[in-house]
Amino acid sequence: FLEAFWLNSLFVLLILPHRHSHSSLSETMSRPTTIAIQLSLFVLPIFYIYRKNKRTVEEQKNIKAEREKERAFLSSLVKNPSSQPLRPPLPEIVQRVLSRCSFAYLSTIDVDSTSSHLSLMRFTYLPEEETIVMSTNVKTKKYDMLEKQNGVALLIHDFGEGDNLTGEYSITLNGTCSVVRDVVMAEKYRSAHLKNNPEYPQFIVGKDIAMLRVDVATARICNINDEVLKWNVMSGNK
């Protein structure tokens, strides 16, 4: 919009007065005023672009600093085995990856055939509760499997395209995945999940859609340098 306004104004003030020297515009404006406006039209866009670029550079610099901080933190812990496993709450790196990602691979166990089942899921991380919520149709294999055995593994990574994705971390979470049967709590989770995934209501809202809650017990964090960090919720009690 600003660029269109600037070009239109520039055309009116620089070209039209020369093409129509007796126009009302040129007659009502003094030459110093016209020159001042012309200079403003040149300077303001330049100043706007400069400020915009400066803001972008600063944002990228801050993001880079945060990523460097993450890498340094993980590397320092990996090089100091005595500091492992981490104690609750979830490590900051895990919290950040969970907050900036939405896709996960959910592995459930089929106790009847002694095999496993893998599902691509969209999830929502609730930092205030340190839990992960998802949704599924009750007429699915994974729902039947969770009814019999709720131990799961969840694989999350930030590889891919997007400003929030760094392409540096892969995290395997182990814990329990429970069907949320409390109606009030289920609707609370459903609302938060829908807000985080507004483009997928067909997988979140409906009479046959159940809400799932994953409580993490252990985590394995691996970065692009194949440095692995382990976390265990029970370590806080040792």
Coordinates of C-alpha atoms in Angstrom, one line a residue:
F1 CA 0.0 0.0 0.0
L2 CA 2.8 2.4 0.9
E3 CA 4.7 1.8 -2.3
A4 CA 1.5 2.3 -4.4
F5 CA 0.7 5.5 -2.6
W6 CA 4.3 6.8 -3.0
L7 CA 4.4 6.0 -6.7
N8 CA 1.0 7.6 -7.3
S9 CA 2.0 10.8 -5.4
L10 CA 5.3 10.9 -7.1
F11 CA 3.6 10.8 -10.5
V12 CA 1.2 13.6 -9.5
L13 CA 3.8 15.9 -8.1
L14 CA 6.7 15.3 -10.6
I15 CA 5.0 14.6 -13.9
L16 CA 1.6 16.2 -14.0
P17 CA 2.8 19.7 -13.2
H18 CA 5.1 19.6 -16.2
R19 CA 2.4 18.2 -18.5
H20 CA -0.2 20.6 -17.3
S21 CA 1.6 23.7 -16.2
H22 CA -1.7 25.6 -15.8
S23 CA -3.4 23.0 -13.7
S24 CA -5.0 23.9 -10.4
L25 CA -2.5 21.8 -8.5
S26 CA 0.5 23.7 -9.8
E27 CA -1.2 27.0 -9.3
T28 CA -2.2 26.4 -5.7
M29 CA 1.2 25.1 -4.6
S30 CA 4.2 27.4 -4.2
R31 CA 7.5 26.0 -5.6
P32 CA 9.2 25.6 -2.2
T33 CA 6.2 23.6 -0.9
T34 CA 6.2 21.4 -4.0
I35 CA 9.9 20.7 -3.6
A36 CA 9.5 19.9 0.1
I37 CA 6.8 17.4 -0.7
Q38 CA 8.8 15.9 -3.5
L39 CA 11.8 15.5 -1.2
S40 CA 9.6 13.9 1.5
L41 CA 8.2 11.4 -1.0
F42 CA 11.8 10.4 -1.8
V43 CA 13.0 10.3 1.8
L44 CA 10.1 8.6 3.6
P45 CA 10.1 5.4 1.5
I46 CA 13.9 5.1 1.9
F47 CA 13.5 5.6 5.7
Y48 CA 10.7 3.0 5.8
I49 CA 12.6 0.4 3.9
Y50 CA 15.7 1.0 6.1
R51 CA 13.7 0.6 9.3
K52 CA 12.0 -2.5 8.0
N53 CA 15.3 -4.1 7.0
K54 CA 16.9 -3.1 10.3
R55 CA 14.0 -4.7 12.2
T56 CA 14.3 -7.9 10.1
V57 CA 18.1 -8.1 10.7
E58 CA 17.6 -7.6 14.4
E59 CA 14.9 -10.4 14.6
Q60 CA 17.2 -12.8 12.7
K61 CA 20.0 -11.9 14.9
N62 CA 17.9 -12.7 18.0
I63 CA 16.7 -16.0 16.6
K64 CA 20.3 -17.0 15.7
A65 CA 21.4 -16.1 19.3
E66 CA 18.6 -18.3 20.7
R67 CA 19.6 -21.2 18.5
E68 CA 23.2 -20.8 19.5
K69 CA 22.2 -20.8 23.1
E70 CA 20.2 -24.0 22.6
R71 CA 23.1 -25.8 20.8
A72 CA 25.6 -24.7 23.5
F73 CA 23.3 -25.9 26.3
L74 CA 22.8 -29.3 24.8
S75 CA 26.4 -29.7 23.9
S76 CA 27.5 -28.8 27.4
L77 CA 25.2 -31.3 29.0
V78 CA 26.2 -34.1 26.6
K79 CA 29.9 -33.5 27.4
N80 CA 29.2 -33.6 31.1
P81 CA 27.5 -37.0 31.7
S82 CA 27.2 -36.4 35.4
S83 CA 24.6 -33.8 34.7
Q84 CA 22.3 -36.4 33.1
P85 CA 19.5 -37.2 33.3
L86 CA 17.8 -33.8 33.6
R87 CA 15.2 -33.3 36.3
P88 CA 11.7 -32.0 35.9
P89 CA 10.3 -29.8 34.4
L90 CA 10.9 -30.6 30.8
P91 CA 14.2 -29.3 29.4
E92 CA 13.9 -25.9 27.8
I93 CA 14.9 -27.3 24.4
V94 CA 12.1 -29.8 24.5
Q95 CA 9.6 -27.1 25.5
R96 CA 10.7 -24.9 22.6
V97 CA 10.5 -27.7 20.0
L98 CA 7.1 -28.7 21.3
S99 CA 5.9 -25.1 21.1
R100 CA 7.1 -24.5 17.5
C101 CA 6.0 -27.8 16.0
S102 CA 2.6 -29.4 15.4
F103 CA 3.3 -32.8 13.8
A104 CA 4.3 -35.9 15.6
Y105 CA 4.5 -39.7 15.0
L106 CA 2.6 -41.6 17.6
S107 CA 3.6 -45.3 18.2
T108 CA 1.1 -47.5 20.0
I109 CA 1.3 -51.1 20.9
D110 CA -1.0 -53.8 19.6
V111 CA -1.1 -56.3 22.5
D112 CA -3.2 -58.8 20.5
S113 CA -0.7 -59.3 17.7
T114 CA 2.4 -58.2 19.6
S115 CA 3.2 -55.5 17.1
S116 CA 3.1 -51.7 17.0
H117 CA 1.1 -49.2 15.1
L118 CA 2.4 -45.8 13.8
S119 CA 0.2 -42.7 13.3
L120 CA 0.9 -39.2 12.0
M121 CA -0.7 -36.8 14.4
R122 CA -1.1 -33.1 15.0
F123 CA -0.6 -32.1 18.6
T124 CA -0.7 -29.1 20.9
Y125 CA 1.7 -28.6 23.7
L126 CA 0.2 -27.0 26.9
P127 CA 3.2 -25.6 28.8
E128 CA 1.2 -24.6 31.8
E129 CA 0.4 -28.3 32.4
E130 CA 3.5 -29.7 30.7
T131 CA 1.3 -32.1 28.7
I132 CA 0.6 -32.8 25.1
V133 CA -3.0 -33.1 23.7
M134 CA -4.1 -34.7 20.5
S135 CA -7.4 -36.0 19.0
T136 CA -8.5 -39.1 17.3
N137 CA -11.7 -40.8 15.9
V138 CA -13.0 -43.5 18.2
K139 CA -13.4 -45.8 15.2
T140 CA -9.7 -46.1 14.6
K141 CA -7.2 -48.8 15.4
K142 CA -5.1 -46.6 17.6
Y143 CA -8.1 -45.8 19.7
D144 CA -8.8 -49.5 20.3
M145 CA -5.2 -50.1 21.1
L146 CA -5.0 -47.2 23.6
E147 CA -8.1 -48.6 25.4
K148 CA -6.0 -51.8 26.0
Q149 CA -2.6 -50.4 26.6
N150 CA -1.7 -46.7 26.9
G151 CA 2.1 -46.8 26.8
V152 CA 3.3 -44.8 23.8
A153 CA 6.3 -43.3 22.0
L154 CA 6.0 -39.9 20.4
L155 CA 8.6 -38.7 17.8
I156 CA 8.8 -35.0 17.2
H157 CA 11.3 -33.1 15.0
D158 CA 11.7 -29.6 13.7
F159 CA 13.0 -30.5 10.3
G160 CA 11.2 -28.9 7.4
E161 CA 10.4 -25.5 5.9
G162 CA 9.3 -22.6 8.0
D163 CA 10.6 -19.7 10.0
N164 CA 10.1 -21.5 13.3
L165 CA 11.8 -24.7 12.3
T166 CA 15.5 -25.0 12.7
G167 CA 16.2 -28.5 11.3
E168 CA 18.3 -29.4 14.3
Y169 CA 16.4 -31.5 16.7
S170 CA 14.7 -34.9 16.9
I171 CA 13.1 -35.8 20.2
T172 CA 11.6 -39.2 21.2
L173 CA 9.2 -39.0 24.1
N174 CA 7.9 -41.9 26.0
G175 CA 4.9 -41.9 28.4
T176 CA 1.2 -42.6 28.7
C177 CA -1.5 -41.5 26.3
S178 CA -4.9 -41.5 28.0
V179 CA -8.4 -40.9 26.6
V180 CA -9.8 -37.8 28.3
R181 CA -13.2 -38.9 29.6
D182 CA -14.0 -35.8 31.7
V183 CA -16.3 -33.8 29.5
V184 CA -15.2 -30.4 30.8
M185 CA -11.5 -31.2 30.5
A186 CA -12.0 -32.7 27.1
E187 CA -13.6 -29.6 25.8
K188 CA -10.9 -27.4 27.3
Y189 CA -8.3 -29.5 25.5
R190 CA -10.3 -29.5 22.3
S191 CA -10.6 -25.7 22.3
A192 CA -6.8 -25.3 22.8
H193 CA -6.1 -27.9 20.1
L194 CA -8.4 -26.3 17.6
K195 CA -6.9 -22.9 18.3
N196 CA -3.5 -24.3 17.5
N197 CA -4.7 -26.2 14.4
P198 CA -7.5 -24.1 13.0
E199 CA -7.1 -25.6 9.5
Y200 CA -7.9 -29.2 10.7
P201 CA -11.3 -29.1 12.5
Q202 CA -12.4 -32.3 10.8
F203 CA -9.9 -34.2 13.0
I204 CA -10.7 -32.3 16.2
V205 CA -14.4 -31.6 16.3
G206 CA -17.2 -34.2 16.1
K207 CA -19.3 -36.6 18.1
D208 CA -16.8 -39.5 17.4
I209 CA -13.7 -37.5 18.1
A210 CA -12.0 -38.2 21.4
M211 CA -9.3 -36.1 23.0
L212 CA -6.0 -37.7 24.1
R213 CA -3.6 -36.5 26.7
V214 CA 0.1 -37.5 26.7
D215 CA 2.0 -37.3 29.9
V216 CA 5.8 -37.6 29.3
A217 CA 7.9 -39.9 31.4
T218 CA 11.2 -39.9 29.5
A219 CA 12.8 -38.1 26.6
R220 CA 15.8 -38.6 24.3
I221 CA 16.9 -35.4 22.6
C222 CA 19.2 -35.7 19.6
N223 CA 20.7 -32.7 17.7
I224 CA 22.1 -32.4 14.2
N225 CA 25.6 -33.3 15.5
D226 CA 24.2 -36.7 16.8
E227 CA 24.6 -35.5 20.4
V228 CA 22.1 -37.3 22.6
L229 CA 20.6 -36.0 25.9
K230 CA 18.4 -38.2 28.1
W231 CA 15.7 -36.9 30.5
N232 CA 13.6 -38.9 33.0
V233 CA 10.7 -37.5 35.0
M234 CA 11.5 -39.9 37.9
S235 CA 15.0 -38.5 38.4
G236 CA 13.4 -35.6 40.3
N237 CA 12.6 -38.1 43.1
K238 CA 16.0 -39.6 43.4

